[in-house]
Coordinates of C-alpha atoms in Angstrom, one line a residue:
M1 CA -15.3 -63.1 -2.2
K2 CA -15.5 -61.9 -5.8
G3 CA -17.8 -59.3 -7.3
N4 CA -19.2 -58.5 -3.8
T5 CA -16.7 -57.4 -1.1
G6 CA -18.5 -59.5 1.6
H7 CA -18.7 -56.5 3.9
F8 CA -21.6 -54.3 5.1
L9 CA -21.1 -51.2 7.3
R10 CA -23.4 -51.4 10.3
V11 CA -24.1 -48.1 11.9
D12 CA -25.9 -47.4 15.2
L13 CA -26.6 -43.6 15.2
S14 CA -27.8 -43.6 18.9
E15 CA -24.6 -45.2 20.1
G16 CA -22.4 -43.5 17.5
S17 CA -20.9 -46.8 16.7
M18 CA -19.9 -48.6 13.5
V19 CA -18.8 -52.2 12.8
T20 CA -18.3 -54.3 9.8
L21 CA -20.9 -57.0 9.1
D22 CA -19.8 -60.0 6.9
P23 CA -22.8 -62.0 5.7
P24 CA -22.0 -65.6 4.7
F25 CA -21.4 -66.3 1.0
D26 CA -24.5 -68.5 1.0
Y27 CA -26.6 -65.3 1.6
Y28 CA -25.3 -63.9 -1.6
R29 CA -26.0 -67.2 -3.5
K30 CA -29.5 -67.3 -2.2
F31 CA -30.5 -63.7 -2.3
I32 CA -27.9 -62.1 -4.6
G33 CA -27.7 -58.5 -3.3
G34 CA -29.8 -55.3 -3.6
A35 CA -33.5 -55.9 -2.8
G36 CA -33.2 -59.6 -2.2
L37 CA -30.2 -59.5 0.2
A38 CA -31.8 -56.5 2.0
A39 CA -34.9 -58.5 2.7
K40 CA -32.8 -61.3 4.1
L41 CA -30.7 -59.0 6.3
F42 CA -33.8 -57.1 7.5
S43 CA -35.4 -60.3 8.5
E44 CA -32.3 -61.3 10.5
Y45 CA -31.1 -57.9 12.0
G46 CA -34.3 -55.8 11.9
N47 CA -36.8 -55.4 14.7
L48 CA -39.9 -56.5 12.8
E49 CA -42.3 -55.4 15.6
I50 CA -41.7 -51.6 15.7
D51 CA -43.0 -48.6 13.8
P52 CA -41.0 -47.7 10.6
L53 CA -40.1 -44.3 12.1
A54 CA -39.0 -45.6 15.5
P55 CA -35.4 -45.0 16.4
D56 CA -34.5 -48.7 16.3
S57 CA -36.0 -49.3 12.9
L58 CA -33.6 -50.5 10.3
L59 CA -32.8 -48.8 7.0
I60 CA -30.6 -50.7 4.5
F61 CA -28.7 -49.6 1.4
A62 CA -27.5 -52.6 -0.6
L63 CA -25.6 -53.0 -3.8
G64 CA -25.9 -55.6 -6.5
P65 CA -22.8 -57.7 -7.5
F66 CA -22.3 -55.7 -10.7
A67 CA -22.0 -52.2 -9.0
G68 CA -18.6 -50.9 -10.1
L69 CA -18.5 -52.6 -13.4
R70 CA -18.1 -50.3 -16.3
L71 CA -21.4 -51.7 -17.7
S72 CA -24.4 -49.8 -18.9
G73 CA -27.2 -50.2 -16.4
A74 CA -25.2 -51.7 -13.6
S75 CA -24.9 -48.5 -11.3
R76 CA -28.1 -48.8 -9.5
F77 CA -28.6 -49.8 -5.9
S78 CA -31.4 -50.6 -3.5
A79 CA -32.7 -48.9 -0.3
A80 CA -35.1 -51.0 1.9
A81 CA -37.1 -50.7 5.1
R82 CA -40.6 -51.1 6.5
S83 CA -42.4 -48.3 4.7
P84 CA -44.0 -45.5 6.7
L85 CA -46.4 -44.9 3.8
T86 CA -47.8 -48.4 3.4
G87 CA -46.8 -50.0 6.7
H88 CA -45.3 -53.1 5.1
W89 CA -42.0 -54.2 3.5
A90 CA -40.6 -52.0 0.8
D91 CA -37.6 -51.4 -1.3
S92 CA -36.7 -48.7 -3.7
S93 CA -34.1 -48.4 -6.5
C94 CA -31.9 -45.5 -7.5
G95 CA -29.4 -44.9 -10.3
G96 CA -26.7 -42.3 -10.3
N97 CA -23.1 -42.6 -9.3
L98 CA -22.9 -43.6 -5.6
A99 CA -23.1 -47.4 -5.9
P100 CA -19.8 -47.8 -7.7
E101 CA -18.0 -45.5 -5.2
L102 CA -19.4 -47.5 -2.2
R103 CA -18.2 -50.8 -3.8
Y104 CA -14.8 -49.4 -4.5
A105 CA -14.6 -48.2 -0.9
G106 CA -15.0 -51.8 0.1
F107 CA -18.7 -52.2 1.1
D108 CA -21.7 -54.1 -0.3
G109 CA -24.0 -51.8 1.6
I110 CA -24.9 -50.0 4.9
L111 CA -27.3 -51.0 7.7
I112 CA -28.5 -48.0 9.7
S113 CA -30.4 -48.1 13.0
G114 CA -30.8 -45.7 15.9
M115 CA -31.3 -41.9 16.0
A116 CA -28.5 -39.4 16.1
P117 CA -28.6 -36.9 19.0
T118 CA -28.3 -34.0 16.5
P119 CA -28.5 -33.9 12.7
S120 CA -25.6 -35.8 11.3
L121 CA -23.6 -37.0 8.3
L122 CA -22.1 -40.4 7.6
V123 CA -18.8 -39.9 5.9
I124 CA -17.1 -42.8 4.1
T125 CA -13.6 -42.2 2.8
D126 CA -12.1 -45.4 1.6
S127 CA -12.4 -47.7 4.6
Q128 CA -12.5 -44.8 7.0
T129 CA -16.0 -44.0 8.4
T130 CA -17.1 -41.2 10.7
I131 CA -20.3 -39.7 12.0
E132 CA -20.2 -35.9 11.9
P133 CA -22.8 -33.4 13.3
C134 CA -24.3 -31.1 10.7
P135 CA -27.0 -28.9 12.3
E136 CA -26.2 -26.2 9.7
L137 CA -27.6 -28.4 6.9
W138 CA -31.0 -29.3 8.7
G139 CA -33.8 -27.5 7.0
L140 CA -31.9 -27.0 3.7
G141 CA -33.1 -28.3 0.4
V142 CA -31.4 -31.1 -1.4
E143 CA -29.8 -28.7 -4.0
E144 CA -28.2 -26.5 -1.5
T145 CA -27.2 -29.5 0.8
T146 CA -25.5 -31.2 -2.2
A147 CA -23.7 -28.0 -3.1
L148 CA -22.4 -27.4 0.4
L149 CA -21.3 -31.1 0.8
K150 CA -19.4 -30.9 -2.5
K151 CA -17.8 -27.6 -1.3
R152 CA -16.9 -29.1 2.1
F153 CA -15.6 -32.5 1.0
G154 CA -14.8 -32.1 -2.7
K155 CA -16.6 -32.6 -5.9
S156 CA -15.4 -36.2 -6.2
Y157 CA -17.5 -37.2 -3.2
K158 CA -20.8 -38.8 -4.1
T159 CA -23.8 -37.8 -1.9
L160 CA -27.1 -39.1 -0.6
S161 CA -29.3 -36.6 1.2
I162 CA -32.8 -35.9 2.2
G163 CA -34.7 -32.6 2.0
P164 CA -37.1 -30.8 4.3
A165 CA -39.8 -33.5 3.5
G166 CA -37.7 -36.3 4.9
E167 CA -36.9 -34.2 8.0
N168 CA -40.6 -33.5 8.5
L169 CA -41.4 -37.2 8.1
V170 CA -43.6 -36.7 5.0
K171 CA -44.7 -40.3 4.3
F172 CA -43.6 -40.2 0.7
A173 CA -40.3 -38.5 1.2
C174 CA -37.4 -39.7 -1.0
I175 CA -33.6 -39.9 -0.8
M176 CA -31.6 -38.1 -3.5
N177 CA -28.2 -39.0 -5.0
D178 CA -26.3 -35.9 -6.0
G179 CA -29.5 -34.0 -6.3
H180 CA -30.8 -35.7 -9.4
N181 CA -31.3 -39.5 -8.9
A182 CA -34.0 -40.7 -6.4
F183 CA -34.8 -43.5 -4.1
G184 CA -38.3 -42.4 -4.9
R185 CA -40.9 -44.8 -3.7
A186 CA -42.4 -45.8 -0.3
G187 CA -41.2 -43.0 1.9
L188 CA -37.7 -44.2 2.8
G189 CA -36.6 -40.5 3.0
A190 CA -38.8 -40.2 6.1
V191 CA -37.1 -43.2 7.7
M192 CA -33.7 -41.5 7.1
G193 CA -35.1 -38.3 8.5
S194 CA -36.4 -40.1 11.6
K195 CA -32.8 -41.0 12.3
R196 CA -31.7 -37.4 12.0
L197 CA -29.4 -38.6 9.2
K198 CA -29.2 -35.7 6.7
A199 CA -26.7 -37.2 4.3
I200 CA -24.2 -39.8 3.5
V201 CA -21.0 -38.9 1.5
V202 CA -18.7 -41.5 -0.1
K203 CA -15.4 -41.4 -1.9
S204 CA -12.9 -44.1 -2.8
S205 CA -9.3 -43.7 -3.9
E206 CA -9.5 -47.2 -5.5
K207 CA -11.5 -47.4 -8.7
N208 CA -11.7 -51.2 -9.2
F209 CA -12.8 -54.4 -7.5
L210 CA -12.1 -58.1 -7.8
V211 CA -14.2 -60.3 -10.0
E212 CA -14.2 -64.0 -10.5
D213 CA -12.8 -64.2 -14.1
P214 CA -11.4 -60.8 -15.2
G215 CA -10.8 -61.8 -18.8
A216 CA -14.2 -63.3 -19.4
C217 CA -15.8 -60.5 -17.5
R218 CA -14.0 -57.8 -19.7
T219 CA -15.1 -59.6 -22.9
L220 CA -18.7 -59.9 -21.8
V221 CA -19.0 -56.4 -20.5
N222 CA -17.6 -55.1 -23.8
E223 CA -20.1 -57.2 -25.8
L224 CA -23.1 -56.1 -23.7
N225 CA -22.1 -52.4 -23.8
N226 CA -22.0 -52.5 -27.6
K227 CA -25.4 -54.2 -27.7
V228 CA -27.0 -51.7 -25.4
K229 CA -25.4 -48.7 -27.2
E230 CA -26.5 -49.9 -30.6
S231 CA -30.0 -50.9 -29.6
V232 CA -33.1 -49.1 -30.8
T233 CA -34.3 -48.7 -27.2
A234 CA -31.1 -46.8 -26.2
S235 CA -31.2 -44.6 -29.3
V236 CA -34.8 -43.6 -28.5
L237 CA -34.2 -43.0 -24.8
R238 CA -31.0 -41.1 -25.5
E239 CA -32.7 -38.8 -28.0
N240 CA -35.9 -38.0 -26.1
G241 CA -35.6 -39.4 -22.6
T242 CA -37.9 -41.7 -20.8
A243 CA -41.0 -39.8 -22.1
A244 CA -40.0 -40.7 -25.6
N245 CA -43.0 -42.9 -26.0
L246 CA -45.5 -40.7 -24.2
E247 CA -47.4 -39.9 -27.4
G248 CA -47.8 -43.5 -28.3
G249 CA -48.9 -44.2 -24.8
V250 CA -51.7 -41.6 -25.0
H251 CA -53.1 -43.4 -28.1
L252 CA -52.9 -46.8 -26.4
G253 CA -54.8 -45.4 -23.3
D254 CA -51.7 -46.0 -21.1
V255 CA -51.3 -42.5 -19.9
P256 CA -53.6 -41.5 -16.9
I257 CA -55.6 -38.2 -17.2
R258 CA -57.2 -36.3 -14.4
N259 CA -56.6 -38.9 -11.7
F260 CA -57.3 -41.9 -14.0
T261 CA -60.8 -40.7 -15.0
S262 CA -59.9 -40.6 -18.7
N263 CA -57.7 -42.5 -21.0
F264 CA -57.4 -40.1 -24.0
W265 CA -56.4 -36.5 -24.4
E266 CA -55.0 -35.9 -27.9
E267 CA -53.8 -32.3 -27.5
M268 CA -51.8 -33.3 -24.4
A269 CA -49.9 -36.0 -26.1
E270 CA -47.6 -33.7 -28.2
A271 CA -47.5 -31.0 -25.6
L272 CA -45.9 -33.3 -22.9
A273 CA -43.9 -35.6 -25.3
G274 CA -40.3 -36.3 -24.8
S275 CA -39.6 -34.8 -28.2
T276 CA -41.2 -31.6 -27.1
L277 CA -39.0 -31.5 -24.0
S278 CA -36.0 -32.0 -26.2
E279 CA -37.0 -29.2 -28.6
K280 CA -38.0 -26.6 -26.0
Y281 CA -36.0 -27.0 -22.9
L282 CA -33.2 -29.6 -23.2
K283 CA -29.7 -28.3 -22.6
R284 CA -27.8 -31.5 -22.5
R285 CA -28.2 -35.2 -21.9
S286 CA -26.9 -37.0 -18.7
N287 CA -26.4 -40.5 -17.6
C288 CA -25.8 -42.8 -14.6
A289 CA -22.2 -44.0 -14.1
F290 CA -20.7 -45.9 -17.1
C291 CA -24.2 -46.0 -18.9
N292 CA -24.4 -45.6 -22.7
V293 CA -28.1 -45.0 -22.7
A294 CA -28.0 -41.5 -21.3
C295 CA -31.7 -41.1 -20.8
K296 CA -31.5 -38.3 -18.2
R297 CA -32.3 -34.7 -19.1
I298 CA -30.7 -31.4 -18.1
V299 CA -33.2 -28.6 -18.8
E300 CA -33.5 -24.8 -18.5
I301 CA -36.6 -22.6 -18.8
D302 CA -35.6 -19.0 -19.4
D303 CA -38.8 -17.1 -18.6
G304 CA -42.4 -17.3 -17.6
P305 CA -44.1 -18.3 -14.4
F306 CA -42.3 -21.6 -14.3
A307 CA -38.7 -20.4 -15.2
I308 CA -35.9 -22.6 -13.7
P309 CA -32.2 -22.4 -14.0
K310 CA -30.3 -25.2 -15.8
G311 CA -30.5 -28.4 -13.9
P312 CA -32.1 -31.9 -13.6
G313 CA -35.2 -32.3 -15.8
P314 CA -38.2 -34.5 -15.4
E315 CA -38.5 -38.2 -16.4
Y316 CA -41.7 -39.7 -17.8
E317 CA -43.3 -40.4 -14.4
T318 CA -42.9 -36.8 -13.2
I319 CA -44.1 -35.3 -16.5
V320 CA -47.3 -37.3 -16.3
A321 CA -47.8 -37.0 -12.5
F322 CA -47.6 -33.2 -12.7
G323 CA -49.1 -33.0 -16.2
S324 CA -52.0 -35.0 -17.5
L325 CA -52.8 -36.6 -14.1
L326 CA -53.5 -33.1 -12.8
G327 CA -55.3 -32.0 -15.9
S328 CA -52.4 -29.9 -17.2
M329 CA -50.5 -30.0 -20.4
D330 CA -48.0 -27.3 -19.4
L331 CA -44.6 -28.9 -19.8
A332 CA -42.8 -26.1 -18.2
A333 CA -44.9 -26.6 -15.0
T334 CA -44.0 -30.3 -14.9
C335 CA -40.3 -29.3 -15.1
K336 CA -40.6 -26.8 -12.2
A337 CA -42.8 -29.2 -10.1
G338 CA -40.2 -31.9 -10.6
R339 CA -37.4 -29.6 -9.6
I340 CA -39.3 -28.5 -6.4
C341 CA -40.0 -32.2 -5.5
N342 CA -36.3 -33.0 -5.9
D343 CA -35.3 -30.1 -3.7
M344 CA -37.8 -30.8 -1.0
G345 CA -37.1 -34.6 -1.3
M346 CA -40.5 -35.9 -2.3
D347 CA -41.5 -38.9 -4.6
T348 CA -43.1 -37.2 -7.6
I349 CA -45.4 -40.2 -8.3
S350 CA -47.1 -40.3 -4.8
C351 CA -47.0 -36.6 -4.5
G352 CA -48.7 -36.0 -7.8
A353 CA -51.2 -38.8 -7.2
T354 CA -52.0 -37.4 -3.7
I355 CA -52.6 -33.9 -5.2
A356 CA -54.8 -35.5 -7.9
W357 CA -56.8 -37.2 -5.2
A358 CA -57.2 -33.8 -3.4
I359 CA -58.3 -32.0 -6.6
E360 CA -60.9 -34.6 -7.3
A361 CA -62.2 -34.6 -3.8
F362 CA -62.4 -30.8 -3.8
C363 CA -64.2 -30.6 -7.1
N364 CA -66.7 -33.2 -5.9
G365 CA -67.3 -31.3 -2.6
A366 CA -65.9 -34.1 -0.4
I367 CA -63.3 -31.6 1.1
G368 CA -63.5 -27.9 1.3
S369 CA -61.3 -24.8 1.4
D370 CA -61.0 -25.2 5.2
D371 CA -59.2 -28.5 4.5
C372 CA -57.0 -26.8 1.9
N373 CA -55.5 -23.8 3.7
G374 CA -58.2 -21.6 2.2
L375 CA -57.3 -22.6 -1.4
N376 CA -59.6 -23.6 -4.2
L377 CA -58.2 -26.6 -6.0
S378 CA -59.0 -27.2 -9.7
W379 CA -57.7 -29.4 -12.6
G380 CA -54.9 -27.7 -14.4
D381 CA -54.2 -24.9 -11.9
M382 CA -50.4 -25.5 -11.8
N383 CA -49.7 -22.1 -10.2
T384 CA -51.6 -23.2 -7.0
V385 CA -49.9 -26.6 -7.1
I386 CA -46.4 -25.2 -7.4
N387 CA -46.7 -22.1 -5.3
D388 CA -49.0 -23.3 -2.5
V389 CA -49.6 -27.0 -2.4
L390 CA -46.1 -28.4 -2.8
P391 CA -44.6 -26.1 -0.1
S392 CA -47.5 -27.0 2.3
I393 CA -46.9 -30.7 1.8
A394 CA -43.1 -30.6 2.4
S395 CA -43.5 -28.5 5.5
K396 CA -46.7 -30.1 6.7
E397 CA -48.0 -26.6 7.0
G398 CA -51.7 -26.0 7.8
A399 CA -54.6 -28.4 7.3
L400 CA -53.7 -29.2 3.7
G401 CA -50.1 -30.0 4.5
A402 CA -51.1 -32.2 7.4
L403 CA -53.7 -34.0 5.2
L404 CA -51.7 -34.6 2.1
S405 CA -48.3 -35.4 3.6
E406 CA -49.7 -38.7 4.8
G407 CA -50.4 -39.9 1.2
S408 CA -53.7 -40.4 -0.6
V409 CA -54.9 -43.5 1.3
A410 CA -54.4 -42.0 4.7
A411 CA -56.0 -38.8 3.5
A412 CA -59.0 -40.7 2.2
N413 CA -59.3 -42.5 5.5
R414 CA -59.4 -39.2 7.3
T415 CA -62.0 -37.6 5.1
G416 CA -64.6 -40.2 4.6
A417 CA -65.5 -43.3 2.5
Q418 CA -66.5 -41.3 -0.5
T419 CA -63.0 -40.1 -1.1
M420 CA -61.5 -43.6 -1.0
E421 CA -62.6 -44.2 -4.6
Y422 CA -60.3 -41.3 -5.6
A423 CA -57.2 -43.0 -4.1
V424 CA -55.7 -45.0 -7.0
H425 CA -53.3 -47.5 -5.4
A426 CA -52.4 -51.0 -4.4
K427 CA -51.5 -51.9 -0.8
G428 CA -51.3 -48.2 0.0
L429 CA -48.8 -47.2 -2.7
E430 CA -50.1 -44.8 -5.3
A431 CA -50.1 -46.2 -8.8
P432 CA -47.4 -45.2 -11.3
M433 CA -48.3 -43.4 -14.5
H434 CA -49.2 -46.4 -16.5
D435 CA -53.0 -47.2 -16.6
P436 CA -53.4 -51.0 -16.9
R437 CA -56.7 -50.6 -18.8
G438 CA -54.7 -49.3 -21.8
G439 CA -51.1 -50.1 -20.9
G440 CA -51.8 -53.8 -20.4
H441 CA -54.0 -56.0 -18.2
G442 CA -51.0 -57.9 -16.9
L443 CA -50.0 -54.6 -15.1
A444 CA -53.2 -54.8 -13.1
L445 CA -52.2 -58.2 -11.9
T446 CA -48.6 -57.2 -11.1
Y447 CA -49.6 -54.0 -9.3
A448 CA -51.9 -56.1 -7.1
V449 CA -49.7 -59.1 -6.2
G450 CA -46.3 -57.2 -6.0
H451 CA -44.8 -56.9 -2.5
R452 CA -44.4 -53.1 -2.7
G453 CA -47.9 -52.3 -4.0
A454 CA -48.7 -50.5 -7.3
C455 CA -45.2 -50.8 -8.8
H456 CA -44.2 -50.9 -12.4
V457 CA -40.6 -52.0 -11.8
S458 CA -41.1 -55.0 -9.6
S459 CA -41.4 -57.0 -12.8
P460 CA -40.9 -56.1 -16.5
M461 CA -44.6 -56.7 -17.3
L462 CA -44.8 -53.3 -18.9
F463 CA -42.1 -54.3 -21.4
M464 CA -43.5 -57.8 -21.8
E465 CA -46.8 -56.4 -22.9
M466 CA -45.1 -54.0 -25.2
G467 CA -43.3 -56.8 -26.9
A468 CA -39.9 -55.7 -25.7
C469 CA -39.1 -59.0 -23.9
Y470 CA -38.2 -62.4 -25.4
Y471 CA -36.9 -65.3 -23.3
P472 CA -37.4 -68.5 -25.3
E473 CA -34.8 -70.3 -23.1
I474 CA -37.2 -70.2 -20.1
G475 CA -40.5 -70.5 -22.0
F476 CA -41.4 -66.9 -22.5
D477 CA -42.1 -66.6 -26.2
Y478 CA -45.7 -65.2 -26.0
E479 CA -47.0 -62.5 -28.3
L480 CA -49.1 -60.7 -25.7
D481 CA -52.2 -58.7 -26.4
P482 CA -52.1 -55.8 -23.8
L483 CA -55.9 -55.6 -23.7
S484 CA -56.4 -59.3 -22.8
S485 CA -55.8 -61.5 -19.8
E486 CA -54.5 -64.4 -22.1
N487 CA -51.1 -65.7 -20.9
K488 CA -50.8 -62.9 -18.3
P489 CA -50.6 -65.0 -15.2
E490 CA -47.9 -67.2 -16.8
S491 CA -46.1 -64.1 -17.9
A492 CA -46.3 -62.6 -14.4
V493 CA -44.7 -65.7 -12.9
I494 CA -41.7 -65.2 -15.3
G495 CA -41.9 -61.4 -14.9
F496 CA -41.5 -61.5 -11.1
T497 CA -38.7 -63.9 -11.3
I498 CA -36.9 -61.6 -13.8
G499 CA -37.9 -58.6 -11.7
S500 CA -36.4 -60.1 -8.6
L501 CA -33.1 -60.8 -10.5
E502 CA -33.0 -57.2 -11.8
N503 CA -33.8 -55.5 -8.5
S504 CA -31.4 -57.7 -6.5
S505 CA -28.6 -57.4 -9.0
C506 CA -29.6 -53.7 -9.2
M507 CA -29.6 -53.5 -13.0
C508 CA -31.5 -50.9 -15.0
Q509 CA -34.6 -52.2 -16.7
F510 CA -33.8 -50.2 -19.9
A511 CA -30.4 -51.8 -20.4
D512 CA -31.6 -55.2 -19.2
R513 CA -33.9 -55.5 -22.2
E514 CA -30.7 -56.2 -24.3
I515 CA -29.5 -59.0 -22.0
T516 CA -30.4 -62.6 -22.8
I517 CA -31.0 -65.3 -20.2
P518 CA -27.6 -67.1 -21.0
E519 CA -25.8 -63.7 -20.7
W520 CA -27.5 -63.1 -17.3
V521 CA -26.1 -66.4 -16.1
D522 CA -22.6 -65.7 -17.5
L523 CA -22.6 -62.2 -15.8
F524 CA -23.4 -63.8 -12.4
N525 CA -20.7 -66.4 -12.8
V526 CA -17.8 -64.4 -14.2
V527 CA -18.4 -61.5 -11.8
A528 CA -19.6 -63.2 -8.6
G529 CA -18.4 -66.7 -9.1
L530 CA -21.9 -68.2 -8.3
N531 CA -21.4 -71.1 -10.7
W532 CA -25.1 -71.0 -11.6
T533 CA -27.1 -72.8 -14.3
V534 CA -30.2 -71.1 -15.8
E535 CA -32.3 -73.2 -13.4
D536 CA -30.3 -72.0 -10.4
M537 CA -30.7 -68.4 -11.4
M538 CA -34.5 -68.7 -12.0
R539 CA -34.9 -70.5 -8.6
T540 CA -33.1 -67.6 -6.9
G541 CA -35.4 -65.0 -8.5
R542 CA -38.5 -66.9 -7.4
R543 CA -37.0 -67.4 -3.9
I544 CA -36.7 -63.7 -3.4
F545 CA -40.3 -63.1 -4.5
Y546 CA -41.4 -65.6 -1.8
L547 CA -39.1 -64.0 0.9
Q548 CA -40.7 -60.6 0.3
R549 CA -44.2 -62.1 0.7
L550 CA -43.1 -63.6 4.1
L551 CA -42.1 -60.2 5.3
N552 CA -45.4 -58.7 4.2
A553 CA -47.3 -61.5 6.0
K554 CA -45.5 -60.4 9.1
Y555 CA -47.2 -57.0 8.6
G556 CA -50.6 -58.5 8.2
I557 CA -50.7 -58.6 4.4
S558 CA -52.7 -61.5 3.0
A559 CA -54.4 -62.6 -0.2
F560 CA -57.1 -60.1 0.6
D561 CA -54.7 -57.3 0.1
D562 CA -53.6 -58.4 -3.4
Q563 CA -56.0 -56.0 -5.0
I564 CA -55.9 -52.7 -6.9
S565 CA -58.3 -49.8 -6.7
S566 CA -61.7 -50.3 -8.2
R567 CA -61.1 -47.4 -10.6
L568 CA -58.4 -49.3 -12.4
L569 CA -60.8 -52.3 -12.9
T570 CA -63.7 -50.1 -14.2
P571 CA -63.8 -50.2 -18.0
A572 CA -62.4 -47.0 -19.5
I573 CA -64.9 -44.5 -20.8
D574 CA -62.8 -43.3 -23.8
G575 CA -59.7 -44.0 -25.8
A576 CA -58.4 -47.3 -27.1
P577 CA -59.5 -49.4 -24.1
E578 CA -63.0 -47.9 -24.0
G579 CA -65.5 -50.5 -22.5
I580 CA -63.0 -53.3 -22.2
E581 CA -63.1 -55.2 -18.9
I582 CA -60.1 -56.5 -17.1
E583 CA -60.5 -60.1 -16.0
F584 CA -58.7 -59.5 -12.7
E585 CA -60.0 -62.3 -10.5
K586 CA -59.4 -64.9 -13.2
M587 CA -55.8 -63.8 -13.6
K588 CA -55.2 -63.6 -9.9
T589 CA -56.6 -67.1 -9.3
R590 CA -54.4 -68.6 -12.0
F591 CA -51.3 -66.7 -10.7
Y592 CA -51.9 -68.1 -7.3
E593 CA -52.2 -71.6 -8.7
L594 CA -48.9 -71.3 -10.7
M595 CA -47.0 -69.8 -7.7
D596 CA -48.5 -72.3 -5.2
L597 CA -49.9 -69.5 -3.0
D598 CA -52.6 -70.1 -0.4
P599 CA -55.8 -68.3 -1.5
V600 CA -56.4 -67.0 2.0
T601 CA -53.0 -66.3 3.5
G602 CA -51.3 -65.5 0.2
L603 CA -48.3 -67.5 1.5
P604 CA -46.4 -70.3 -0.3
S605 CA -47.1 -73.9 0.7
E606 CA -44.8 -75.8 3.0
K607 CA -43.7 -77.8 0.0
T608 CA -42.7 -74.7 -1.9
L609 CA -41.0 -73.3 1.2
R610 CA -39.0 -76.4 1.3
D611 CA -38.3 -76.6 -2.4
Y612 CA -36.9 -73.0 -2.4
D613 CA -35.0 -73.5 0.8
L614 CA -36.9 -70.9 2.8
E615 CA -38.0 -72.9 5.9
A616 CA -35.5 -71.1 8.2
E617 CA -36.6 -67.7 6.9
Y618 CA -40.2 -68.6 7.4
K619 CA -39.5 -69.6 11.1
M620 CA -37.4 -66.5 11.6
I621 CA -40.0 -64.0 10.3
L622 CA -43.3 -65.7 11.2
G623 CA -42.1 -67.6 14.2
S624 CA -43.5 -71.1 13.6

């Protein structure tokens, strides 16, 4: 096999056993890798009936075919499992440096089940694999864990680890790569914690892998790297990070303020901007393996209540989740909150959104100080958030920790119907930091119908509505008005197809914007030997979207659940989108027609299942 190695490592932590699993080549042709192949393997090898945190639940790490190429944006990989936060199928994407190392070591991914008898490590050195006890690391933060692993095994080992939040089964716990890059969403760190698997370390002596056509691959990679490096997008991201456009977003009404109750805060725009972060706290730029974009930040804050030593800095989502969403425009506080979340191993989006839910509930009298460990919660009080609330959540300490560690929807279910209106989500996943009322009405549709829930990376709709996508070869040559429903269902069909390709090949959405459709096809063919046409590739993307819906149907998700919180559909009260209504039901109905989805079950028709060669998967997952 070329591009891929054809080998997954299958680990049973209860038995302490490891074997190699070799999926058929046809699985790679039909589901690529990453999120798509993980869904296929989960449907075949996972126990679909059990709780996400049960010992026999399956946690999958899966590479795309391009991991290991010296190509900008190609060093991401996927983690996947049934989500403890939402209860249905979920995958999460992470950049960094471990994906190439795992590919060089000879694996396309890892399937993990069982629960170790004691806290343990999975060690992969070339093709040698061992499970080692590590009780001394249990309870430590990600930063100290990573440092100790590097000291024990060597700096060249790449690490994945969880923090105390994952150990304590916080429902939005994440998994960190070398302490900086996160599998953030959907609580997969809790799944890893439920298995008493503290960390995975990987090193390969080999630094290459086989591709189908080495000469053509080298030429194409060089061309794409030059395109990405010289692009305006890369230049902007390199200079000011992923928050580079935060100021512009504020004036569009895209940036959520005080738990999505406002769409405009002029003073905050400059205070939290990426350029301000560069000016005040940036020490150097950083990047994922082989990437020319270098959007990551290394920051240091010398003094004040939120002083932090030099280390990983916040990305856009963290800045907004611990900034304007909580009514704060203290940039130093967002840096420190992000650093604590990384160390505790918590998703900054769900964590910030759940705290925003709590502040609104407290301010409206729906919860009291007895629910909050005796604290008084208020907008903009970052001292309390950082010094009291975050530690309580990670440790599940007291009433507040027990309440918020389950996520905003579970917290609302516990505290009464009034508080559900403060939970801003889709399918139980807290919304990312792009408000569709200002950021683009198509986002409302993709948040609602995406398999993971409120997700801004399941499709490139955010970029499509910004005018950053142009695919005339497949019929996408629309000039979209973000504040309109016109052509959004049609764009979502293409967006989910492209999104499935991106998340299954595990490419970064920033670098992807420079790759044309013909170049996508060429990459798959010269690297993995798939011998695809454009039509073959697009059919594969659509097939993966449908497969993920089959898995969600197994967990009771239907058309009824393809919704978003009413708050995101209520016309904005200020800013650029003030008073504009989102025509959500009209978009959803048209999207269902275009995708041939049943308006009750949300499933594709028998004809579509047959056309996309998914009849066997339907029978395997749904049993009829």
